Every structure is written in C-alpha cells, then in structure tokens.
Amino acid sequence: LVTHNTAIIGVTGSGKSYLAFHLIESLLAADIKVLILDLTRQHYVYLQHLNPTQLTGANQVRPWMQQSQSNLAIHQFANSTSYPKTAREFVDEAFQELSQTQLQAGINIPAKLCVVFEESHSLIPEWNQVVIDSDKTHVNTTARTILQGRKFGLGSLIITQRTANVTKTILNQCNTIIALRSFDQTGLDFLSNYMGSDYSQAISTLPIRDGIIVGKASSCLMPVIFRIPDFGGRWNPPANP
C-alpha cells in the first residue's frame, strides 16, 4: 500500500474519505508514520482522537519524524501561496530525513512514512492545470522524490475526484488503484490500463461505497469488487458552529 504507492479515485460522496480514514488508522496501527497534506481540512477534525501533530511549515517535518510522540502529522495550507510548491517542500523534507538511513545492496527499507495527498489534483496537478509555470517544476520534483523514496520506505496515498487533473507522472507510479464511482472519461480511460475495459466501464454504475481494487495492496491478482463498510458512526462529523 505504501512503498508501491496507492491512489483512491472517485466522485464526492462515493466513500473516499471514510476509506482513507480507515487506511490511515491501519497504517498508524502498523507503526507507520502518516503525513497528511490536506486542503480539505477535514482530516484534522475527523482524526482528532489520534492526537495529530499540526505542521505549519515544512521545516517542522524532520523534528516531527525524529521526536514527536504522534505518528500522525497534518498540514492544512493556511498560508500557502503555491500548493504544488508547499507539497514539494514537505515531501522533500521527509525524503531528506529518511534518506539518512544506510541502505544494503538489493534491499529496500520497509514502509516507514506514507504521505497522503488529499485533493491531489491541486497539489500535484497535470502540466496543463498548473496556475503558474514554476509549479510544473515543483510537481516534477515531487514525482522524482516519490520514485526515489520507495527504497527508503517512503510512499504515497493519492486521493482525488479529478483523475484527469492529476499528474500522470505520479499516478503511473501507483501500483495499487482503488476506484470508486467515477464519471470522468479521462479517468476511466486511465483506469482501463490497470483493470481492463470491462471493470473500468462498470465504475460509473457502482453504488455508493462500492469500489474496485487492483494492485500490490490487494491479496488477489485480479481486480476485486468490494464494499466499504458503513463507517458513518465510526468518525464523528464536525459539530455545527
């Protein structure tokens, strides 16, 4: 799930967030650190019981990884002027910390850190979706870091409802794809490369909370249609002001 990178794709309301919360809790239970880059600002609210560390800047990543009592950290982009630039800075700091570990020939380090890109179409956009040209460089740097990070135990969880707008340089590194209901034709064409046209064509008709998983995070070599349990009572929604 982590070292080979995973993508969760689906429209709003399809169950992406609850599935992500479940996966994050499972990673933490396995003593894997999780760094959430969260434009929605919902992870901090829903995962309060896990005592997440708030990171206001990339310079806090390495101290958190070295010393924090919490294996969960969240950044909410309160002061960011460029989402791709900020995302690149956080990923780079995490990589710099993990790459201090001495490698043995032919042996990769097990999963140590998962970076969650929530609303990833804004954090790692496709080249024709960037706001300013310099963002292309930031996205490319993030992609290279994720590719290099695998051997040091660094991986990513990509979450989006706009597959067409996420850089394929990173999506193509995702060995595991979890597809929920989606109507984006570009996204369906992309998914057909992973699971075949029969499965990808079924995605637009999937009921809410049903999904298809394929890749190394699945115990099956073939695509599997599965149902996400009703997690509605597991995480309390934000209270109304």
Short mmCIF file of N, CA and C in Angstrom, two decimals, residues 44-126:
data_model
loop_
_atom_site.label_atom_id
_atom_site.label_comp_id
_atom_site.label_asym_id
_atom_site.label_seq_id
_atom_site.Cartn_x
_atom_site.Cartn_y
_atom_site.Cartn_z
N TYR A 44 -7.98 16.72 10.05
CA TYR A 44 -7.66 17.13 11.42
C TYR A 44 -8.90 17.04 12.32
N VAL A 45 -10.06 17.36 11.76
CA VAL A 45 -11.29 17.33 12.55
C VAL A 45 -11.73 15.90 12.83
N TYR A 46 -11.73 15.08 11.80
CA TYR A 46 -12.24 13.71 11.95
C TYR A 46 -11.26 12.80 12.68
N LEU A 47 -9.97 13.11 12.65
CA LEU A 47 -8.96 12.24 13.27
C LEU A 47 -8.38 12.83 14.54
N GLN A 48 -9.14 13.69 15.20
CA GLN A 48 -8.70 14.33 16.44
C GLN A 48 -8.33 13.30 17.51
N HIS A 49 -9.04 12.17 17.53
CA HIS A 49 -8.79 11.16 18.57
C HIS A 49 -7.41 10.54 18.45
N LEU A 50 -6.74 10.76 17.32
CA LEU A 50 -5.40 10.22 17.11
C LEU A 50 -4.30 11.21 17.50
N ASN A 51 -4.72 12.36 18.05
CA ASN A 51 -3.79 13.41 18.51
C ASN A 51 -2.78 13.79 17.43
N PRO A 52 -3.26 14.23 16.28
CA PRO A 52 -2.33 14.59 15.20
C PRO A 52 -1.49 15.80 15.55
N THR A 53 -0.27 15.81 15.04
CA THR A 53 0.61 16.96 15.18
C THR A 53 0.34 17.93 14.03
N GLN A 54 0.09 19.19 14.34
CA GLN A 54 -0.11 20.19 13.30
C GLN A 54 1.24 20.73 12.85
N LEU A 55 1.47 20.65 11.57
CA LEU A 55 2.70 21.20 10.99
C LEU A 55 2.34 22.44 10.20
N THR A 56 2.91 23.57 10.58
CA THR A 56 2.61 24.82 9.87
C THR A 56 3.62 25.11 8.76
N GLY A 57 4.76 24.42 8.78
CA GLY A 57 5.77 24.64 7.76
C GLY A 57 6.59 23.39 7.53
N ALA A 58 7.21 23.31 6.35
CA ALA A 58 7.99 22.13 6.01
C ALA A 58 9.18 21.94 6.93
N ASN A 59 9.67 23.02 7.53
CA ASN A 59 10.82 22.91 8.43
C ASN A 59 10.50 22.12 9.71
N GLN A 60 9.22 21.85 9.93
CA GLN A 60 8.82 21.08 11.12
C GLN A 60 8.73 19.57 10.85
N VAL A 61 8.89 19.18 9.58
CA VAL A 61 8.72 17.77 9.23
C VAL A 61 9.78 16.89 9.90
N ARG A 62 11.04 17.27 9.78
CA ARG A 62 12.10 16.42 10.31
C ARG A 62 12.08 16.34 11.84
N PRO A 63 11.86 17.46 12.57
CA PRO A 63 11.70 17.34 14.02
C PRO A 63 10.54 16.42 14.41
N TRP A 64 9.44 16.50 13.66
CA TRP A 64 8.31 15.60 13.95
C TRP A 64 8.71 14.15 13.75
N MET A 65 9.39 13.86 12.66
CA MET A 65 9.77 12.48 12.38
C MET A 65 10.78 11.95 13.40
N GLN A 66 11.59 12.83 13.95
CA GLN A 66 12.64 12.42 14.88
C GLN A 66 12.15 12.29 16.32
N GLN A 67 11.22 13.17 16.72
CA GLN A 67 10.96 13.31 18.15
C GLN A 67 9.50 13.19 18.56
N SER A 68 8.55 13.39 17.65
CA SER A 68 7.16 13.51 18.07
C SER A 68 6.63 12.20 18.65
N GLN A 69 5.74 12.35 19.62
CA GLN A 69 5.05 11.21 20.21
C GLN A 69 3.94 10.70 19.31
N SER A 70 3.50 11.52 18.38
CA SER A 70 2.42 11.15 17.47
C SER A 70 2.99 10.74 16.12
N ASN A 71 2.50 9.63 15.58
CA ASN A 71 2.92 9.18 14.26
C ASN A 71 2.10 9.82 13.14
N LEU A 72 1.16 10.69 13.52
CA LEU A 72 0.30 11.35 12.54
C LEU A 72 0.56 12.85 12.55
N ALA A 73 0.82 13.41 11.37
CA ALA A 73 1.01 14.85 11.24
C ALA A 73 0.15 15.36 10.08
N ILE A 74 -0.35 16.58 10.23
CA ILE A 74 -1.25 17.15 9.22
C ILE A 74 -0.83 18.59 8.93
N HIS A 75 -0.77 18.92 7.65
CA HIS A 75 -0.58 20.31 7.22
C HIS A 75 -1.82 20.74 6.45
N GLN A 76 -2.32 21.97 6.73
CA GLN A 76 -3.60 22.41 6.19
C GLN A 76 -3.50 23.60 5.23
N PHE A 77 -2.29 24.00 4.84
CA PHE A 77 -2.09 25.00 3.80
C PHE A 77 -2.72 26.36 4.13
N ALA A 78 -2.65 26.77 5.36
CA ALA A 78 -3.27 28.03 5.75
C ALA A 78 -2.61 29.23 5.08
N ASN A 79 -1.30 29.18 4.89
CA ASN A 79 -0.58 30.35 4.38
C ASN A 79 0.14 30.08 3.06
N SER A 80 -0.21 29.03 2.37
CA SER A 80 0.49 28.66 1.15
C SER A 80 0.09 29.56 -0.01
N THR A 81 1.08 30.00 -0.77
CA THR A 81 0.82 30.78 -1.98
C THR A 81 0.92 29.91 -3.24
N SER A 82 1.44 28.70 -3.08
CA SER A 82 1.53 27.75 -4.19
C SER A 82 1.40 26.35 -3.60
N TYR A 83 0.28 25.70 -3.86
CA TYR A 83 0.06 24.36 -3.31
C TYR A 83 1.11 23.36 -3.79
N PRO A 84 1.44 23.31 -5.09
CA PRO A 84 2.48 22.37 -5.53
C PRO A 84 3.85 22.65 -4.89
N LYS A 85 4.18 23.91 -4.70
CA LYS A 85 5.46 24.25 -4.08
C LYS A 85 5.49 23.78 -2.63
N THR A 86 4.41 24.03 -1.90
CA THR A 86 4.35 23.60 -0.50
C THR A 86 4.41 22.08 -0.39
N ALA A 87 3.67 21.40 -1.25
CA ALA A 87 3.69 19.94 -1.24
C ALA A 87 5.09 19.42 -1.51
N ARG A 88 5.78 20.02 -2.48
CA ARG A 88 7.15 19.61 -2.80
C ARG A 88 8.07 19.79 -1.61
N GLU A 89 7.92 20.91 -0.90
CA GLU A 89 8.78 21.19 0.25
C GLU A 89 8.59 20.15 1.35
N PHE A 90 7.34 19.77 1.62
CA PHE A 90 7.07 18.78 2.66
C PHE A 90 7.61 17.41 2.27
N VAL A 91 7.39 17.01 1.02
CA VAL A 91 7.87 15.71 0.57
C VAL A 91 9.40 15.67 0.59
N ASP A 92 10.03 16.76 0.18
CA ASP A 92 11.49 16.80 0.16
C ASP A 92 12.08 16.69 1.55
N GLU A 93 11.48 17.38 2.52
CA GLU A 93 11.98 17.30 3.90
C GLU A 93 11.85 15.88 4.44
N ALA A 94 10.73 15.23 4.14
CA ALA A 94 10.54 13.85 4.59
C ALA A 94 11.58 12.93 3.96
N PHE A 95 11.83 13.13 2.67
CA PHE A 95 12.82 12.30 1.98
C PHE A 95 14.22 12.52 2.54
N GLN A 96 14.57 13.78 2.82
CA GLN A 96 15.89 14.07 3.37
C GLN A 96 16.10 13.36 4.69
N GLU A 97 15.06 13.27 5.49
CA GLU A 97 15.17 12.58 6.77
C GLU A 97 15.32 11.07 6.58
N LEU A 98 14.48 10.49 5.75
CA LEU A 98 14.51 9.04 5.56
C LEU A 98 15.78 8.59 4.84
N SER A 99 16.30 9.43 3.96
CA SER A 99 17.47 9.02 3.17
C SER A 99 18.76 8.99 3.99
N GLN A 100 18.68 9.38 5.26
CA GLN A 100 19.85 9.26 6.13
C GLN A 100 20.13 7.80 6.49
N THR A 101 19.13 6.94 6.28
CA THR A 101 19.28 5.53 6.61
C THR A 101 20.23 4.85 5.63
N GLN A 102 21.14 4.05 6.13
CA GLN A 102 22.09 3.33 5.29
C GLN A 102 21.41 2.17 4.60
N LEU A 103 21.51 2.10 3.27
CA LEU A 103 20.90 1.02 2.52
C LEU A 103 21.86 -0.16 2.39
N GLN A 104 21.27 -1.36 2.30
CA GLN A 104 22.04 -2.55 1.98
C GLN A 104 21.77 -2.91 0.52
N ALA A 105 22.77 -3.41 -0.15
CA ALA A 105 22.65 -3.71 -1.57
C ALA A 105 21.47 -4.64 -1.85
N GLY A 106 20.59 -4.20 -2.74
CA GLY A 106 19.47 -5.03 -3.16
C GLY A 106 18.33 -5.13 -2.18
N ILE A 107 18.38 -4.38 -1.07
CA ILE A 107 17.34 -4.47 -0.05
C ILE A 107 16.72 -3.10 0.18
N ASN A 108 15.42 -3.00 -0.04
CA ASN A 108 14.70 -1.77 0.26
C ASN A 108 14.22 -1.77 1.69
N ILE A 109 14.12 -0.59 2.27
CA ILE A 109 13.63 -0.46 3.65
C ILE A 109 12.11 -0.62 3.66
N PRO A 110 11.54 -1.32 4.64
CA PRO A 110 10.08 -1.46 4.71
C PRO A 110 9.41 -0.09 4.88
N ALA A 111 8.11 -0.07 4.69
CA ALA A 111 7.33 1.17 4.78
C ALA A 111 7.57 1.88 6.10
N LYS A 112 7.93 3.15 6.03
CA LYS A 112 8.17 3.96 7.22
C LYS A 112 7.28 5.21 7.26
N LEU A 113 6.98 5.77 6.08
CA LEU A 113 6.19 7.01 6.03
C LEU A 113 5.30 7.00 4.79
N CYS A 114 4.04 7.33 5.01
CA CYS A 114 3.08 7.50 3.91
C CYS A 114 2.67 8.96 3.86
N VAL A 115 2.86 9.59 2.71
CA VAL A 115 2.40 10.96 2.50
C VAL A 115 1.04 10.91 1.81
N VAL A 116 0.03 11.49 2.43
CA VAL A 116 -1.33 11.49 1.88
C VAL A 116 -1.56 12.81 1.16
N PHE A 117 -1.86 12.74 -0.13
CA PHE A 117 -2.16 13.92 -0.92
C PHE A 117 -3.68 14.03 -1.07
N GLU A 118 -4.30 14.74 -0.16
CA GLU A 118 -5.76 14.96 -0.25
C GLU A 118 -6.02 16.08 -1.24
N GLU A 119 -7.06 15.88 -2.09
CA GLU A 119 -7.31 16.84 -3.19
C GLU A 119 -6.04 16.96 -4.05
N SER A 120 -5.54 15.81 -4.45
CA SER A 120 -4.22 15.77 -5.10
C SER A 120 -4.20 16.50 -6.44
N HIS A 121 -5.34 16.70 -7.05
CA HIS A 121 -5.36 17.44 -8.32
C HIS A 121 -4.91 18.89 -8.15
N SER A 122 -4.96 19.39 -6.92
CA SER A 122 -4.46 20.74 -6.64
C SER A 122 -3.02 20.74 -6.15
N LEU A 123 -2.57 19.64 -5.57
CA LEU A 123 -1.23 19.56 -5.00
C LEU A 123 -0.20 19.08 -6.02
N ILE A 124 -0.61 18.15 -6.87
CA ILE A 124 0.29 17.60 -7.89
C ILE A 124 -0.46 17.58 -9.22
N PRO A 125 -0.79 18.75 -9.75
CA PRO A 125 -1.62 18.83 -10.95
C PRO A 125 -0.88 18.41 -12.22
N GLU A 126 -1.67 18.05 -13.21
CA GLU A 126 -1.12 17.78 -14.54
C GLU A 126 -0.53 19.07 -15.10
#
